[in-house]
PDB file of C-alpha atoms in Angstrom:
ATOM      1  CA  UNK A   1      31.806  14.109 -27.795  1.00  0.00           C
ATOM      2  CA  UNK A   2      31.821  10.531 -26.380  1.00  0.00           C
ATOM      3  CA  UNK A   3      35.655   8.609 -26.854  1.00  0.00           C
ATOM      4  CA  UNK A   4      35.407   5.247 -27.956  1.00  0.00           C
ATOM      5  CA  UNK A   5      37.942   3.043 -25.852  1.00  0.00           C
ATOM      6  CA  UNK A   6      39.185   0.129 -27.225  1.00  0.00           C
ATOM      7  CA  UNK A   7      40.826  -2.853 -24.998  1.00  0.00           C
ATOM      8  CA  UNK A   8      43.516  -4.949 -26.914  1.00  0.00           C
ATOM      9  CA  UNK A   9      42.684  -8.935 -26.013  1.00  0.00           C
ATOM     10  CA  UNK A  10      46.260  -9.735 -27.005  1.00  0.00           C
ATOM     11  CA  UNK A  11      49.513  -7.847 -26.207  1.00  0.00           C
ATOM     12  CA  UNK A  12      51.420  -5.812 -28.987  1.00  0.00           C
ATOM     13  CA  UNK A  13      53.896  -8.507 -28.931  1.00  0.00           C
ATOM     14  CA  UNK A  14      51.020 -11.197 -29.480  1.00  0.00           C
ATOM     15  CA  UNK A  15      49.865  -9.027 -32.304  1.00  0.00           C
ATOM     16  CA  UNK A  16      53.108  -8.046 -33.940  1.00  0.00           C
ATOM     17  CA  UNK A  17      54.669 -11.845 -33.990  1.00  0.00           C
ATOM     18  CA  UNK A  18      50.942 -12.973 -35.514  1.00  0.00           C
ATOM     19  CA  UNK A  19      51.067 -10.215 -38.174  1.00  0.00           C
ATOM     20  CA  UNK A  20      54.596 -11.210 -39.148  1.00  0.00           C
ATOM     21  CA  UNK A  21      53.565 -15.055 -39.599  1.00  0.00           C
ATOM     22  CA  UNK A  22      50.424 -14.066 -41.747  1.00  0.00           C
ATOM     23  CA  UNK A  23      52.692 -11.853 -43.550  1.00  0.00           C
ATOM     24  CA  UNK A  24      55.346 -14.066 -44.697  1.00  0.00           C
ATOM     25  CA  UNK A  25      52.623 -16.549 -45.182  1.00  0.00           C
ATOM     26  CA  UNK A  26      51.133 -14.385 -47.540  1.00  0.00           C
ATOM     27  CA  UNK A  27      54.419 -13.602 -49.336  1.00  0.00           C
ATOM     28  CA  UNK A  28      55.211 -17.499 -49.845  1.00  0.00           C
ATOM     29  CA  UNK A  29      51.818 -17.494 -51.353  1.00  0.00           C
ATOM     30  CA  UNK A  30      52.237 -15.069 -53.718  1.00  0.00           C
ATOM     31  CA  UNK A  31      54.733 -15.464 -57.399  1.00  0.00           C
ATOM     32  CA  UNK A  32      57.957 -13.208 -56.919  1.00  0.00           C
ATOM     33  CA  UNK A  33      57.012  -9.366 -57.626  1.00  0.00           C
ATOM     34  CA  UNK A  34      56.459  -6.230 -56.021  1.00  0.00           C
ATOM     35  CA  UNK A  35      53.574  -7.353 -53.900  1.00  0.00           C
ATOM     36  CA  UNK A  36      55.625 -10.400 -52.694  1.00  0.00           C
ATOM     37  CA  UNK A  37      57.993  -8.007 -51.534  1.00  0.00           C
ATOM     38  CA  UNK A  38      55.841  -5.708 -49.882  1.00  0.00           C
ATOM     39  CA  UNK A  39      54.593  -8.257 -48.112  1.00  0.00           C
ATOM     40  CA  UNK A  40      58.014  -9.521 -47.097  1.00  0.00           C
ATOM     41  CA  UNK A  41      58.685  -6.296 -46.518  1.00  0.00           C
ATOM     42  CA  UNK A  42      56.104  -5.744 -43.728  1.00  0.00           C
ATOM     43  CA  UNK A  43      57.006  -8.993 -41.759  1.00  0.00           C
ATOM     44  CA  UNK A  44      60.457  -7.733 -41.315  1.00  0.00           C
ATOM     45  CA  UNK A  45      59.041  -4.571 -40.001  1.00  0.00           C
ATOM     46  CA  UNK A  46      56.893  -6.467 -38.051  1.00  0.00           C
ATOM     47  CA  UNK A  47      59.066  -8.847 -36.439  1.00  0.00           C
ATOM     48  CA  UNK A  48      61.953  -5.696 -35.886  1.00  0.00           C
ATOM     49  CA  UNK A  49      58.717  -3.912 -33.887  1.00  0.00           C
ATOM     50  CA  UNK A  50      58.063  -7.363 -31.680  1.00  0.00           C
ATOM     51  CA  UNK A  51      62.156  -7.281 -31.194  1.00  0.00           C
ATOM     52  CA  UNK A  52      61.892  -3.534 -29.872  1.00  0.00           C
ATOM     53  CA  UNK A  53      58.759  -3.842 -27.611  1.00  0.00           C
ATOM     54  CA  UNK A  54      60.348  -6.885 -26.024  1.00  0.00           C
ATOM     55  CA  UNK A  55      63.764  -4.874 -25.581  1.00  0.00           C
ATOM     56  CA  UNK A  56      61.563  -1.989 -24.032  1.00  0.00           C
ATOM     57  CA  UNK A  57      59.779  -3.735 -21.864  1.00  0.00           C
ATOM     58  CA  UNK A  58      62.599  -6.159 -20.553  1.00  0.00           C
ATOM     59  CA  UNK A  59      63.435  -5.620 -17.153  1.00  0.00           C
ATOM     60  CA  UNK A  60      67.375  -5.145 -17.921  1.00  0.00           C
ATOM     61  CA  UNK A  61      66.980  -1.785 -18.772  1.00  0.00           C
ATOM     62  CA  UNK A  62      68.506   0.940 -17.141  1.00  0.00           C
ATOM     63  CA  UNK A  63      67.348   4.662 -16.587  1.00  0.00           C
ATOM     64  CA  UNK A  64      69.731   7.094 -18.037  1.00  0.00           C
ATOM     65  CA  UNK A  65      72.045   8.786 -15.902  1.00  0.00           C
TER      66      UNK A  65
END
């Protein structure tokens, strides 16, 4: 069976920050309600995921001891 590879144009950080903007985007789009939130809900997880990558990848971390 032949694996399909995939190569991301953008980094994850690139990605995460964009799906955050269109998210909230959405959400100001949308009248208050459960899909508003969702939505609102899903940029905050987005933006949290951009905050982690960029604290794993920084170059001030240390290997445990």
């Amino acid at each position: 069976m032949k694996v399909r590879r995939f190569t991301q144009l953008k980094s994850l950080k690139d990605r995460l920050v964009e799906f955050a903007a269109n998210s909230c985007k959405a959400a100001d789009e949308l009248s208050p309600g459960a899909r508003r939130d969702e939505a609102l809900k899903l940029a905050r997880q987005a933006d949290a995921a951009a905050h982690i990558d960029a604290w794993v990848n920084s170059s001030g971390l240390q290997t445990p001891k």
